[in-house]
Amino acid sequence: MKLQAVLFDLDGVITDTAEFHYLAWKQMAEPIGIEIDHAFNERLKGISRMESLERILAHGGKEQQYTMEQKQRLAADKNKHYVSLLTQLTPEHVYPGIPELLDQLAELQIPAVLTSASKNAPQILSALRLDERFHTIVDPDGMPGKPAPDIFLKGAGAVGADPAYCIGVEDAQAGVEAIKAAGMFAVGIGEKGLLCASGADIVFESTAKLNLTALLKAAKLD
């Protein structure tokens, strides 16, 4: 059985923009009387911008106080600040092991697919100088967010891959659940207990431990 594609999340797998997200959400939330901290920000990993906003509003007891138009404006304000912070990204912010893994996939002509909930993914990959290393960047617009499997299924379909012969790489519980719901082999990056509880087939404490040989062996693919 041949590996047909590897699908990657972005934040926490390719690089870390969680702090940028946190600062941008915090700046948006404070003027409307909501305080968030880093612990709460962990609950926003792997989910869409609007779902993150809904969780923040619920956290502050204000979920019924805004119209959809007002919510969209709040989300847009957050994203504007977040995008301004992305100018700080450079290739040095790519996680260890990722360039080498992408090289290994390219050598074997196995497509690398980006399956991130972030609508800013193309800009982030460009800043990291990885945009040409991915066969496809899946546009998450209009799709249900993780843990729904849609973005992974769309990514596999975009490169003509059978999900059963794909590997997904995620650092968030919702992302791992989405990979498994798509019928793929799930690789978790981070805390073993949490990610295994979400269904991860194998967990690496960091991307530095990732390599194609280990993935193929674990997934029992050639």
XYZ file of C-alpha atoms in Angstrom:
222
model
C 0.000 0.000 0.000
C 1.517 3.287 -1.129
C 1.287 6.574 0.740
C -0.618 8.946 -1.527
C -0.495 12.255 0.361
C 0.440 13.905 3.649
C -1.899 16.605 4.918
C -0.592 19.203 7.364
C -2.185 21.631 9.748
C -0.374 24.973 9.948
C -0.324 26.480 13.441
C 1.571 24.199 15.792
C 2.764 21.916 12.990
C 4.527 24.064 10.376
C 5.092 27.117 12.566
C 3.602 28.772 15.634
C 1.375 31.796 15.190
C -0.665 31.037 18.328
C 0.840 34.011 20.143
C -0.121 36.296 17.259
C -3.680 34.950 17.395
C -3.748 35.474 21.147
C -2.558 39.082 20.949
C -5.036 39.884 18.171
C -8.000 38.289 19.953
C -7.018 39.966 23.219
C -6.900 43.383 21.541
C -10.344 42.760 20.047
C -11.877 41.434 23.275
C -10.696 44.018 25.793
C -12.680 46.995 24.411
C -15.916 44.981 24.686
C -15.191 43.980 28.266
C -13.921 40.424 27.808
C -10.643 39.209 29.269
C -8.896 36.173 27.799
C -5.635 34.546 28.810
C -3.229 32.049 27.270
C -5.075 29.121 28.839
C -8.317 30.173 27.163
C -6.471 30.734 23.887
C -5.579 27.026 23.875
C -9.290 26.310 23.399
C -9.233 28.209 20.106
C -6.619 26.025 18.439
C -7.671 24.385 15.206
C -11.050 26.075 14.879
C -12.283 28.767 12.518
C -12.200 32.505 13.087
C -15.964 32.839 13.552
C -16.155 29.830 15.865
C -13.296 31.332 17.908
C -15.225 34.596 18.146
C -18.362 32.758 19.287
C -16.373 31.022 22.029
C -14.888 34.330 23.177
C -18.290 36.007 23.308
C -19.725 33.062 25.230
C -16.747 33.211 27.597
C -17.661 36.821 28.351
C -21.397 36.142 28.573
C -22.042 38.338 25.548
C -23.041 35.780 22.907
C -26.521 37.315 22.527
C -25.435 40.953 22.386
C -24.169 41.165 18.807
C -25.757 40.844 15.389
C -24.084 38.760 12.708
C -22.923 41.954 11.002
C -21.331 43.173 14.242
C -19.666 39.802 14.787
C -18.227 39.905 11.289
C -16.846 43.369 12.017
C -15.231 42.153 15.240
C -13.685 39.188 13.431
C -12.415 41.467 10.664
C -10.825 43.811 13.211
C -9.086 40.869 14.853
C -7.823 39.583 11.519
C -6.494 42.998 10.500
C -4.344 43.128 13.620
C -3.298 39.488 13.217
C -2.195 40.062 9.618
C -0.108 43.049 10.719
C 1.696 40.784 13.205
C 2.463 38.205 10.498
C 5.016 40.593 8.982
C 7.329 39.378 11.749
C 7.439 35.837 10.318
C 10.576 34.619 8.526
C 11.839 31.190 7.370
C 13.567 30.907 10.748
C 10.118 30.422 12.296
C 9.556 27.096 10.494
C 9.495 24.254 13.004
C 12.487 21.866 13.030
C 12.146 18.777 10.882
C 9.483 20.227 8.599
C 11.742 21.322 5.694
C 13.446 17.929 5.706
C 10.135 16.073 5.714
C 8.863 18.189 2.820
C 12.075 17.421 0.937
C 11.558 13.685 1.492
C 7.992 13.873 0.221
C 9.027 15.861 -2.858
C 11.755 13.356 -3.665
C 9.184 10.558 -3.722
C 6.592 12.749 -5.494
C 4.147 12.413 -2.608
C 1.961 15.538 -2.449
C 2.099 17.729 0.636
C -1.256 19.386 1.285
C -2.035 22.205 3.716
C -5.323 21.734 5.551
C -5.532 24.702 7.896
C -8.580 26.560 9.159
C -6.605 29.779 8.675
C -7.672 31.931 5.745
C -4.254 33.580 6.006
C -2.416 30.342 5.247
C -1.135 31.435 1.805
C 0.387 34.605 3.296
C 1.956 32.661 6.159
C 3.511 30.043 3.864
C 4.834 32.814 1.639
C 6.476 34.529 4.613
C 8.026 31.198 5.612
C 9.066 30.593 1.971
C 7.256 27.282 1.930
C 4.467 28.164 -0.490
C 6.073 26.268 -3.370
C 6.594 23.184 -1.221
C 2.894 22.390 -0.997
C 0.924 20.889 -3.848
C -2.334 22.394 -2.584
C -3.501 24.840 0.078
C -7.112 23.998 0.861
C -9.396 27.020 1.094
C -11.452 26.560 4.300
C -14.074 29.125 3.294
C -17.614 27.770 3.456
C -16.641 24.453 5.051
C -17.577 23.302 8.547
C -14.637 23.593 10.875
C -12.695 20.815 12.535
C -13.506 18.288 14.009
C -15.613 17.907 10.855
C -13.512 15.988 8.291
C -14.395 18.162 5.291
C -11.111 20.043 4.921
C -9.090 16.811 4.980
C -11.396 15.092 2.507
C -11.185 18.103 0.201
C -7.411 18.104 0.487
C -7.177 14.434 -0.433
C -9.575 14.931 -3.314
C -7.540 17.846 -4.641
C -4.562 15.559 -5.252
C -6.574 12.499 -6.244
C -5.665 10.592 -3.084
C -7.651 7.901 -1.289
C -8.055 8.993 2.357
C -7.233 5.459 3.476
C -3.711 5.973 2.098
C -3.174 9.448 3.522
C -1.493 10.706 6.679
C -2.729 13.797 8.520
C -0.546 15.788 10.910
C -2.150 17.913 13.637
C -1.370 19.445 17.029
C -4.952 20.136 18.164
C -7.521 17.687 19.490
C -10.172 18.929 17.053
C -7.753 18.440 14.191
C -6.886 14.878 15.175
C -10.593 14.073 15.436
C -11.089 15.516 11.948
C -8.306 13.347 10.512
C -9.802 10.208 12.001
C -13.286 11.173 10.805
C -11.812 11.463 7.310
C -10.527 7.882 7.564
C -6.837 8.822 7.602
C -3.862 7.853 9.746
C -3.545 10.560 12.413
C -0.202 11.930 13.595
C -0.301 14.185 16.659
C 2.307 16.760 17.625
C 2.399 17.646 21.309
C 1.019 16.145 24.495
C 0.538 12.413 24.090
C -2.317 11.936 26.548
C -4.618 14.566 25.072
C -3.937 13.690 21.455
C -4.227 9.933 21.945
C -7.546 10.536 23.684
C -8.677 12.288 20.505
C -7.710 9.275 18.403
C -4.134 9.980 17.310
C -2.481 6.833 15.979
C 0.973 8.080 16.922
C 2.202 11.182 18.762
C 5.541 12.980 18.509
C 6.452 15.471 21.206
C 7.833 17.825 18.579
C 8.217 18.069 14.814
C 11.948 17.488 15.250
C 11.082 13.809 15.676
C 9.113 13.660 12.411
C 10.577 11.862 9.433
C 9.088 9.981 6.541
C 10.578 6.617 7.516
C 8.915 6.763 10.937
C 5.585 7.813 9.437
C 5.562 5.052 6.829
C 6.443 2.434 9.424
C 3.755 3.610 11.849
C 1.081 3.852 9.163
C 2.186 0.555 7.575
C 2.483 2.226 4.172
C 5.240 2.030 1.579
